Amino acid sequence: MAKIKPSKGAPYARILGVGGYRPVRVVPNEVILETIDSSDEWIRSRSGIETRHWANAEETVAAMSVEASGKAIADAGIAAEQIGAVVVSTVSHFKQTPAVATEIADKLGTAKAAAFDISAGCAGFGYGLTLAKGMIVEGSAEYVLVIGVERLSELTDLEDRATAFLFGDGAGAVVVGPSTEPAIGPTVWGSEGDKSETIKQTVPWTDYRDGTVERFPAITQEGQAVFRWAVFEMAKVAKEALDAAGISAADLDVFIPHQANERIIDSMVKTLKLPESVTVARDVRTTGNTSAASIPLAMERLLATGEAKSGDTALVIGFGAGLVYAATVVTLP
């Protein structure tokens, strides 16, 4: 019986570079108030959101991804031809097939990289990061590009008072490559499908196609149920990720949670008892909820502003529709 040759991957993996793209148009709360009965004060107090970015016709999912990825590749100091796989997390690419990852891989000039999309909502970046780490350690790719990208403005019901102010557009990307020491910890991830109705698309595409409904599908959620789940359950997951990495909250330099709601972020900080020395990402204020793009976009901004620095230890956690979640500890590029 023949024996399969063992894979020859790197001992560990790490994030080598990060890049982001925010659409040109900045949308203040005043624009949202044109279609819902609310106030700027209410939106800020409930979510922390002051502005968000909405894409124009040219700022497609692919175009934003290419811009963010180019920055990440340059930041990593490698050539696009060295990328062995492109993993894209998105729920707002409206072609079922082919995967938008294939178009992105081609436009970037990769050498026929493996390319595929995943649908894991706001936890998508964590899922993609975990897959990338596995590929590098297993040896099927030396460098993997992980992209989180959304055009959620197209899935927003501007008359829904509970969600109209939440969502924004953008793309964030990281290059994951080999490392001689641990720099991406074990991932604590999972799903709670019994709660899938709390965040969902209003109706299937086929209902709109068949004329069963007149309104284009949008994202809706049960705000209070999601808030309670995120605050209480995701703090536990975050703690499990710290334990899996063998560190405590006191060892952290940076906390980068999914940018869904500043009240959720504040509650998690309190529950985890993070020291005041820990830098907390609050990109939600000016970017809104960009789902899979929110963590890499927040990471890029923290590094660009100097609030975080290369080599810092960061806890990242994403959570959302599914309900799905993923948390891990990483060393920042």
mmCIF file of C-alpha atoms in Angstrom:
data_model
loop_
_atom_site.group_PDB
_atom_site.id
_atom_site.type_symbol
_atom_site.label_atom_id
_atom_site.label_comp_id
_atom_site.label_asym_id
_atom_site.label_seq_id
_atom_site.Cartn_x
_atom_site.Cartn_y
_atom_site.Cartn_z
ATOM 1 C CA MET A 1 0.000 0.000 0.000
ATOM 2 C CA ALA A 2 1.438 3.353 -1.073
ATOM 3 C CA LYS A 3 1.934 6.039 1.539
ATOM 4 C CA ILE A 4 0.915 9.617 0.860
ATOM 5 C CA LYS A 5 3.767 12.057 1.179
ATOM 6 C CA PRO A 6 3.221 14.430 4.137
ATOM 7 C CA SER A 7 2.556 18.086 3.460
ATOM 8 C CA LYS A 8 5.399 20.537 3.923
ATOM 9 C CA GLY A 9 3.888 23.724 5.180
ATOM 10 C CA ALA A 10 5.189 26.425 7.495
ATOM 11 C CA PRO A 11 5.236 25.681 11.235
ATOM 12 C CA TYR A 12 2.986 28.680 11.893
ATOM 13 C CA ALA A 13 1.140 31.491 10.093
ATOM 14 C CA ARG A 14 0.828 35.224 10.668
ATOM 15 C CA ILE A 15 -0.802 38.340 9.233
ATOM 16 C CA LEU A 16 1.860 40.075 7.144
ATOM 17 C CA GLY A 17 -0.042 43.038 5.729
ATOM 18 C CA VAL A 18 -3.400 44.798 5.907
ATOM 19 C CA GLY A 19 -5.285 47.135 3.588
ATOM 20 C CA GLY A 20 -8.667 48.796 3.422
ATOM 21 C CA TYR A 21 -10.961 50.732 1.125
ATOM 22 C CA ARG A 22 -13.813 53.022 2.148
ATOM 23 C CA PRO A 23 -16.121 54.415 -0.536
ATOM 24 C CA VAL A 24 -15.795 58.098 -1.393
ATOM 25 C CA ARG A 25 -19.320 59.059 -0.337
ATOM 26 C CA VAL A 26 -19.707 59.801 3.369
ATOM 27 C CA VAL A 27 -23.307 59.567 4.593
ATOM 28 C CA PRO A 28 -24.188 61.395 7.842
ATOM 29 C CA ASN A 29 -27.139 60.479 10.019
ATOM 30 C CA GLU A 30 -29.082 63.425 8.598
ATOM 31 C CA VAL A 31 -29.474 61.525 5.320
ATOM 32 C CA ILE A 32 -30.888 58.495 7.136
ATOM 33 C CA LEU A 33 -33.375 60.729 8.946
ATOM 34 C CA GLU A 34 -34.958 61.636 5.601
ATOM 35 C CA THR A 35 -36.692 58.225 5.549
ATOM 36 C CA ILE A 36 -37.168 57.253 9.214
ATOM 37 C CA ASP A 37 -38.731 58.974 12.216
ATOM 38 C CA SER A 38 -35.739 59.311 14.523
ATOM 39 C CA SER A 39 -32.995 61.762 15.499
ATOM 40 C CA ASP A 40 -29.242 62.075 15.262
ATOM 41 C CA GLU A 41 -29.036 61.895 19.058
ATOM 42 C CA TRP A 42 -31.057 58.648 19.151
ATOM 43 C CA ILE A 43 -28.910 56.980 16.479
ATOM 44 C CA ARG A 44 -25.678 57.968 18.216
ATOM 45 C CA SER A 45 -26.902 56.883 21.644
ATOM 46 C CA ARG A 46 -28.184 53.530 20.377
ATOM 47 C CA SER A 47 -25.299 52.619 18.084
ATOM 48 C CA GLY A 48 -22.474 55.148 18.305
ATOM 49 C CA ILE A 49 -22.723 55.668 14.538
ATOM 50 C CA GLU A 50 -22.202 59.191 13.228
ATOM 51 C CA THR A 51 -21.467 58.507 9.551
ATOM 52 C CA ARG A 52 -21.036 55.604 7.169
ATOM 53 C CA HIS A 53 -19.715 55.157 3.611
ATOM 54 C CA TRP A 54 -21.940 54.142 0.695
ATOM 55 C CA ALA A 55 -20.520 52.872 -2.589
ATOM 56 C CA ASN A 56 -21.257 54.416 -5.971
ATOM 57 C CA ALA A 57 -21.813 52.451 -9.172
ATOM 58 C CA GLU A 58 -18.088 52.103 -9.869
ATOM 59 C CA GLU A 59 -17.270 50.952 -6.340
ATOM 60 C CA THR A 60 -18.329 47.364 -6.855
ATOM 61 C CA VAL A 61 -17.539 44.479 -4.520
ATOM 62 C CA ALA A 62 -14.698 43.476 -6.846
ATOM 63 C CA ALA A 63 -13.365 47.016 -7.311
ATOM 64 C CA MET A 64 -13.276 47.768 -3.579
ATOM 65 C CA SER A 65 -11.633 44.403 -2.913
ATOM 66 C CA VAL A 66 -8.906 45.029 -5.494
ATOM 67 C CA GLU A 67 -8.117 48.406 -3.913
ATOM 68 C CA ALA A 68 -7.927 47.000 -0.383
ATOM 69 C CA SER A 69 -5.975 43.946 -1.509
ATOM 70 C CA GLY A 70 -3.397 45.980 -3.394
ATOM 71 C CA LYS A 71 -2.631 47.880 -0.206
ATOM 72 C CA ALA A 72 -2.421 44.675 1.839
ATOM 73 C CA ILE A 73 -0.063 43.027 -0.658
ATOM 74 C CA ALA A 74 2.187 46.098 -0.701
ATOM 75 C CA ASP A 75 2.108 46.242 3.099
ATOM 76 C CA ALA A 76 3.173 42.589 3.237
ATOM 77 C CA GLY A 77 6.091 43.274 0.911
ATOM 78 C CA ILE A 78 5.281 40.508 -1.556
ATOM 79 C CA ALA A 79 4.189 40.333 -5.197
ATOM 80 C CA ALA A 80 0.656 39.438 -6.277
ATOM 81 C CA GLU A 81 2.076 36.437 -8.159
ATOM 82 C CA GLN A 82 3.028 34.899 -4.808
ATOM 83 C CA ILE A 83 -0.580 34.733 -3.594
ATOM 84 C CA GLY A 84 -1.636 31.080 -3.657
ATOM 85 C CA ALA A 85 -5.265 31.516 -2.601
ATOM 86 C CA VAL A 86 -7.867 34.270 -2.413
ATOM 87 C CA VAL A 87 -10.673 33.898 0.119
ATOM 88 C CA VAL A 88 -13.514 36.434 -0.008
ATOM 89 C CA SER A 89 -16.200 36.773 2.643
ATOM 90 C CA THR A 90 -19.274 38.666 1.475
ATOM 91 C CA VAL A 91 -23.066 38.514 1.502
ATOM 92 C CA SER A 92 -23.553 41.339 -0.983
ATOM 93 C CA HIS A 93 -22.109 39.984 -4.233
ATOM 94 C CA PHE A 94 -25.307 39.435 -6.172
ATOM 95 C CA LYS A 95 -24.045 36.845 -8.640
ATOM 96 C CA GLN A 96 -24.442 33.329 -7.316
ATOM 97 C CA THR A 97 -21.670 32.190 -9.624
ATOM 98 C CA PRO A 98 -18.845 32.583 -10.474
ATOM 99 C CA ALA A 99 -17.272 33.507 -7.157
ATOM 100 C CA VAL A 100 -16.159 37.146 -7.080
ATOM 101 C CA ALA A 101 -12.852 35.864 -5.657
ATOM 102 C CA THR A 102 -11.903 34.568 -9.116
ATOM 103 C CA GLU A 103 -12.373 38.015 -10.667
ATOM 104 C CA ILE A 104 -10.359 39.632 -7.879
ATOM 105 C CA ALA A 105 -7.533 37.087 -8.182
ATOM 106 C CA ASP A 106 -7.304 37.765 -11.913
ATOM 107 C CA LYS A 107 -7.392 41.564 -11.609
ATOM 108 C CA LEU A 108 -4.658 41.499 -8.982
ATOM 109 C CA GLY A 109 -2.393 39.472 -11.261
ATOM 110 C CA THR A 110 -2.061 36.339 -9.162
ATOM 111 C CA ALA A 111 -0.623 33.256 -10.846
ATOM 112 C CA LYS A 112 -3.867 31.280 -11.093
ATOM 113 C CA ALA A 113 -4.472 31.361 -7.344
ATOM 114 C CA ALA A 114 -7.192 29.207 -5.838
ATOM 115 C CA ALA A 115 -10.159 31.504 -5.308
ATOM 116 C CA PHE A 116 -13.509 31.108 -3.589
ATOM 117 C CA ASP A 117 -16.193 32.995 -1.660
ATOM 118 C CA ILE A 118 -17.589 32.188 1.775
ATOM 119 C CA SER A 119 -20.838 33.339 3.370
ATOM 120 C CA ALA A 120 -20.395 33.729 7.111
ATOM 121 C CA GLY A 121 -21.793 37.206 7.631
ATOM 122 C CA CYS A 122 -20.072 39.348 10.227
ATOM 123 C CA ALA A 123 -17.897 36.409 11.332
ATOM 124 C CA GLY A 124 -16.634 35.918 7.796
ATOM 125 C CA PHE A 125 -13.237 37.515 8.313
ATOM 126 C CA GLY A 126 -12.508 35.173 11.221
ATOM 127 C CA TYR A 127 -13.609 32.188 9.173
ATOM 128 C CA GLY A 128 -11.394 33.257 6.269
ATOM 129 C CA LEU A 129 -8.426 33.867 8.557
ATOM 130 C CA THR A 130 -8.782 30.372 9.994
ATOM 131 C CA LEU A 131 -8.909 28.808 6.539
ATOM 132 C CA ALA A 132 -5.839 30.782 5.488
ATOM 133 C CA LYS A 133 -3.875 29.657 8.522
ATOM 134 C CA GLY A 134 -4.759 26.046 7.731
ATOM 135 C CA MET A 135 -3.637 26.349 4.115
ATOM 136 C CA ILE A 136 -0.272 27.793 5.072
ATOM 137 C CA VAL A 137 0.472 25.272 7.807
ATOM 138 C CA GLU A 138 -0.765 22.413 5.615
ATOM 139 C CA GLY A 139 1.352 23.622 2.710
ATOM 140 C CA SER A 140 -1.237 24.199 -0.026
ATOM 141 C CA ALA A 141 -0.340 27.904 -0.237
ATOM 142 C CA GLU A 142 2.548 30.060 0.922
ATOM 143 C CA TYR A 143 0.555 33.300 0.999
ATOM 144 C CA VAL A 144 -3.211 33.657 1.279
ATOM 145 C CA LEU A 145 -5.250 36.817 0.701
ATOM 146 C CA VAL A 146 -8.292 37.113 2.973
ATOM 147 C CA ILE A 147 -10.861 39.758 2.050
ATOM 148 C CA GLY A 148 -13.982 40.951 3.839
ATOM 149 C CA VAL A 149 -16.115 43.142 1.568
ATOM 150 C CA GLU A 150 -19.688 44.429 1.589
ATOM 151 C CA ARG A 151 -22.077 46.767 -0.201
ATOM 152 C CA LEU A 152 -24.712 46.580 2.497
ATOM 153 C CA SER A 153 -26.293 49.829 1.340
ATOM 154 C CA GLU A 154 -27.955 47.689 -1.322
ATOM 155 C CA LEU A 155 -29.430 45.400 1.316
ATOM 156 C CA THR A 156 -30.687 48.178 3.582
ATOM 157 C CA ASP A 157 -34.356 49.030 3.986
ATOM 158 C CA LEU A 158 -34.171 52.787 4.462
ATOM 159 C CA GLU A 159 -37.677 52.792 5.935
ATOM 160 C CA ASP A 160 -36.839 50.252 8.647
ATOM 161 C CA ARG A 161 -36.249 52.333 11.765
ATOM 162 C CA ALA A 162 -34.392 49.483 13.469
ATOM 163 C CA THR A 163 -31.743 48.946 10.777
ATOM 164 C CA ALA A 164 -31.703 51.864 8.312
ATOM 165 C CA PHE A 165 -28.855 53.636 10.135
ATOM 166 C CA LEU A 166 -26.658 50.594 10.780
ATOM 167 C CA PHE A 167 -25.005 49.513 7.571
ATOM 168 C CA GLY A 168 -22.113 50.775 5.485
ATOM 169 C CA ASP A 169 -19.924 49.656 2.593
ATOM 170 C CA GLY A 170 -16.227 48.909 2.317
ATOM 171 C CA ALA A 171 -13.495 46.322 1.927
ATOM 172 C CA GLY A 172 -10.700 45.133 4.187
ATOM 173 C CA ALA A 173 -7.963 42.657 3.303
ATOM 174 C CA VAL A 174 -5.023 40.914 4.919
ATOM 175 C CA VAL A 175 -2.178 38.809 3.568
ATOM 176 C CA VAL A 176 -1.481 35.731 5.672
ATOM 177 C CA GLY A 177 1.884 34.032 5.296
ATOM 178 C CA PRO A 178 4.423 31.759 6.991
ATOM 179 C CA SER A 179 5.824 32.397 10.444
ATOM 180 C CA THR A 180 8.506 30.814 12.595
ATOM 181 C CA GLU A 181 6.519 31.473 15.769
ATOM 182 C CA PRO A 182 2.808 31.403 16.693
ATOM 183 C CA ALA A 183 1.085 34.603 15.554
ATOM 184 C CA ILE A 184 -2.503 33.440 14.931
ATOM 185 C CA GLY A 185 -3.989 31.603 17.871
ATOM 186 C CA PRO A 186 -6.529 28.775 17.883
ATOM 187 C CA THR A 187 -9.935 29.881 16.607
ATOM 188 C CA VAL A 188 -12.991 29.534 18.805
ATOM 189 C CA TRP A 189 -15.876 29.425 16.364
ATOM 190 C CA GLY A 190 -19.339 27.994 15.946
ATOM 191 C CA SER A 191 -22.964 28.613 15.108
ATOM 192 C CA GLU A 192 -26.349 28.781 16.805
ATOM 193 C CA GLY A 193 -28.783 28.054 14.003
ATOM 194 C CA ASP A 194 -31.742 28.002 16.375
ATOM 195 C CA LYS A 195 -31.348 31.781 16.528
ATOM 196 C CA SER A 196 -31.069 32.302 12.760
ATOM 197 C CA GLU A 197 -34.296 34.292 12.603
ATOM 198 C CA THR A 198 -32.806 37.114 14.678
ATOM 199 C CA ILE A 199 -30.692 38.399 11.752
ATOM 200 C CA LYS A 200 -31.823 37.492 8.276
ATOM 201 C CA GLN A 201 -32.679 38.509 4.746
ATOM 202 C CA THR A 202 -36.342 39.514 4.668
ATOM 203 C CA VAL A 203 -37.345 37.206 1.802
ATOM 204 C CA PRO A 204 -35.588 34.837 -0.645
ATOM 205 C CA TRP A 205 -34.496 36.244 -4.017
ATOM 206 C CA THR A 206 -37.020 33.918 -5.671
ATOM 207 C CA ASP A 207 -39.936 35.658 -3.925
ATOM 208 C CA TYR A 208 -38.868 38.942 -5.482
ATOM 209 C CA ARG A 209 -38.297 37.309 -8.869
ATOM 210 C CA ASP A 210 -41.699 35.640 -8.842
ATOM 211 C CA GLY A 211 -43.507 38.815 -7.815
ATOM 212 C CA THR A 212 -44.608 37.416 -4.453
ATOM 213 C CA VAL A 213 -43.214 40.585 -2.892
ATOM 214 C CA GLU A 214 -42.620 44.003 -4.444
ATOM 215 C CA ARG A 215 -39.883 45.237 -2.115
ATOM 216 C CA PHE A 216 -36.286 44.178 -2.850
ATOM 217 C CA PRO A 217 -34.875 41.878 -0.121
ATOM 218 C CA ALA A 218 -33.111 43.588 2.778
ATOM 219 C CA ILE A 219 -31.411 42.674 6.029
ATOM 220 C CA THR A 220 -33.579 42.754 9.121
ATOM 221 C CA GLN A 221 -32.892 41.901 12.732
ATOM 222 C CA GLU A 222 -34.411 41.608 16.191
ATOM 223 C CA GLY A 223 -32.273 44.259 17.835
ATOM 224 C CA GLN A 224 -32.751 43.428 21.502
ATOM 225 C CA ALA A 225 -32.272 39.683 21.005
ATOM 226 C CA VAL A 226 -29.087 40.262 19.017
ATOM 227 C CA PHE A 227 -27.790 42.738 21.587
ATOM 228 C CA ARG A 228 -28.298 40.317 24.490
ATOM 229 C CA TRP A 229 -26.685 37.442 22.593
ATOM 230 C CA ALA A 230 -23.691 39.499 21.521
ATOM 231 C CA VAL A 231 -23.076 40.989 24.958
ATOM 232 C CA PHE A 232 -23.435 37.852 27.068
ATOM 233 C CA GLU A 233 -22.509 34.970 24.783
ATOM 234 C CA MET A 234 -19.742 36.600 22.741
ATOM 235 C CA ALA A 235 -17.906 37.763 25.851
ATOM 236 C CA LYS A 236 -17.686 34.080 26.792
ATOM 237 C CA VAL A 237 -16.352 33.206 23.339
ATOM 238 C CA ALA A 238 -13.781 35.994 23.569
ATOM 239 C CA LYS A 239 -12.616 34.629 26.927
ATOM 240 C CA GLU A 240 -12.334 31.138 25.409
ATOM 241 C CA ALA A 241 -10.143 32.543 22.625
ATOM 242 C CA LEU A 242 -7.860 34.169 25.188
ATOM 243 C CA ASP A 243 -7.627 30.892 27.107
ATOM 244 C CA ALA A 244 -6.931 28.946 23.903
ATOM 245 C CA ALA A 245 -4.073 31.322 23.101
ATOM 246 C CA GLY A 246 -2.714 30.918 26.607
ATOM 247 C CA ILE A 247 -3.002 34.577 27.566
ATOM 248 C CA SER A 248 -5.195 36.760 29.755
ATOM 249 C CA ALA A 249 -6.966 40.054 29.171
ATOM 250 C CA ALA A 250 -4.056 41.771 30.927
ATOM 251 C CA ASP A 251 -1.710 40.543 28.177
ATOM 252 C CA LEU A 252 -3.666 42.225 25.391
ATOM 253 C CA ASP A 253 -2.586 45.388 23.621
ATOM 254 C CA VAL A 254 -5.583 45.743 21.305
ATOM 255 C CA PHE A 255 -9.220 44.607 21.122
ATOM 256 C CA ILE A 256 -10.834 44.532 17.659
ATOM 257 C CA PRO A 257 -14.435 43.310 17.883
ATOM 258 C CA HIS A 258 -16.884 43.305 14.992
ATOM 259 C CA GLN A 259 -18.012 46.904 14.534
ATOM 260 C CA ALA A 260 -21.740 46.351 14.926
ATOM 261 C CA ASN A 261 -22.704 48.701 17.719
ATOM 262 C CA GLU A 262 -20.660 50.758 20.178
ATOM 263 C CA ARG A 263 -22.912 49.772 23.084
ATOM 264 C CA ILE A 264 -22.066 46.115 22.404
ATOM 265 C CA ILE A 265 -18.369 46.989 22.282
ATOM 266 C CA ASP A 266 -18.564 48.876 25.589
ATOM 267 C CA SER A 267 -20.409 46.003 27.257
ATOM 268 C CA MET A 268 -17.855 43.441 26.059
ATOM 269 C CA VAL A 269 -14.984 45.590 27.313
ATOM 270 C CA LYS A 270 -16.646 45.748 30.716
ATOM 271 C CA THR A 271 -17.490 42.039 30.876
ATOM 272 C CA LEU A 272 -13.981 41.011 29.819
ATOM 273 C CA LYS A 273 -12.525 43.473 32.353
ATOM 274 C CA LEU A 274 -10.056 44.805 29.830
ATOM 275 C CA PRO A 275 -7.397 47.094 31.314
ATOM 276 C CA GLU A 276 -7.537 50.761 30.323
ATOM 277 C CA SER A 277 -4.217 50.240 28.554
ATOM 278 C CA VAL A 278 -5.918 48.090 25.897
ATOM 279 C CA THR A 279 -6.702 49.989 22.691
ATOM 280 C CA VAL A 280 -10.294 49.326 21.612
ATOM 281 C CA ALA A 281 -11.367 49.667 17.981
ATOM 282 C CA ARG A 282 -14.318 52.035 17.524
ATOM 283 C CA ASP A 283 -14.368 52.321 13.765
ATOM 284 C CA VAL A 284 -18.149 51.869 13.898
ATOM 285 C CA ARG A 285 -18.531 55.594 14.618
ATOM 286 C CA THR A 286 -17.540 56.672 11.115
ATOM 287 C CA THR A 287 -17.858 53.444 9.127
ATOM 288 C CA GLY A 288 -21.000 51.798 10.472
ATOM 289 C CA ASN A 289 -21.534 48.048 10.346
ATOM 290 C CA THR A 290 -19.709 46.668 7.299
ATOM 291 C CA SER A 291 -20.174 43.011 8.266
ATOM 292 C CA ALA A 292 -17.215 40.903 7.064
ATOM 293 C CA ALA A 293 -15.177 44.025 6.272
ATOM 294 C CA SER A 294 -15.426 45.580 9.729
ATOM 295 C CA ILE A 295 -12.516 43.858 11.505
ATOM 296 C CA PRO A 296 -9.842 44.335 8.807
ATOM 297 C CA LEU A 297 -11.005 47.925 8.218
ATOM 298 C CA ALA A 298 -10.760 48.659 11.938
ATOM 299 C CA MET A 299 -7.370 46.945 12.112
ATOM 300 C CA GLU A 300 -6.037 49.009 9.236
ATOM 301 C CA ARG A 301 -7.232 52.284 10.791
ATOM 302 C CA LEU A 302 -5.688 51.517 14.187
ATOM 303 C CA LEU A 303 -2.326 50.806 12.574
ATOM 304 C CA ALA A 304 -2.535 53.823 10.257
ATOM 305 C CA THR A 305 -3.318 56.230 13.102
ATOM 306 C CA GLY A 306 -0.690 54.771 15.407
ATOM 307 C CA GLU A 307 -3.259 53.715 18.007
ATOM 308 C CA ALA A 308 -1.895 50.191 17.492
ATOM 309 C CA LYS A 309 1.546 49.139 16.333
ATOM 310 C CA SER A 310 3.239 46.241 14.606
ATOM 311 C CA GLY A 311 3.772 43.324 16.962
ATOM 312 C CA ASP A 312 0.869 44.192 19.251
ATOM 313 C CA THR A 313 -1.225 41.315 20.564
ATOM 314 C CA ALA A 314 -4.857 41.697 19.517
ATOM 315 C CA LEU A 315 -8.065 39.837 20.229
ATOM 316 C CA VAL A 316 -10.414 39.805 17.234
ATOM 317 C CA ILE A 317 -13.983 38.537 17.318
ATOM 318 C CA GLY A 318 -16.729 38.568 14.703
ATOM 319 C CA PHE A 319 -20.368 37.610 15.201
ATOM 320 C CA GLY A 320 -23.592 37.915 13.270
ATOM 321 C CA ALA A 321 -26.179 36.336 11.005
ATOM 322 C CA GLY A 322 -26.476 32.594 11.377
ATOM 323 C CA LEU A 323 -25.930 33.124 14.212
ATOM 324 C CA VAL A 324 -22.211 32.517 13.693
ATOM 325 C CA TYR A 325 -19.084 33.635 15.482
ATOM 326 C CA ALA A 326 -15.285 33.362 15.376
ATOM 327 C CA ALA A 327 -12.642 34.686 17.757
ATOM 328 C CA THR A 328 -8.874 34.425 17.846
ATOM 329 C CA VAL A 329 -5.781 36.182 19.141
ATOM 330 C CA VAL A 330 -3.349 37.538 16.545
ATOM 331 C CA THR A 331 -0.089 39.438 16.352
ATOM 332 C CA LEU A 332 -0.639 42.615 14.335
ATOM 333 C CA PRO A 333 1.422 43.058 11.157
#
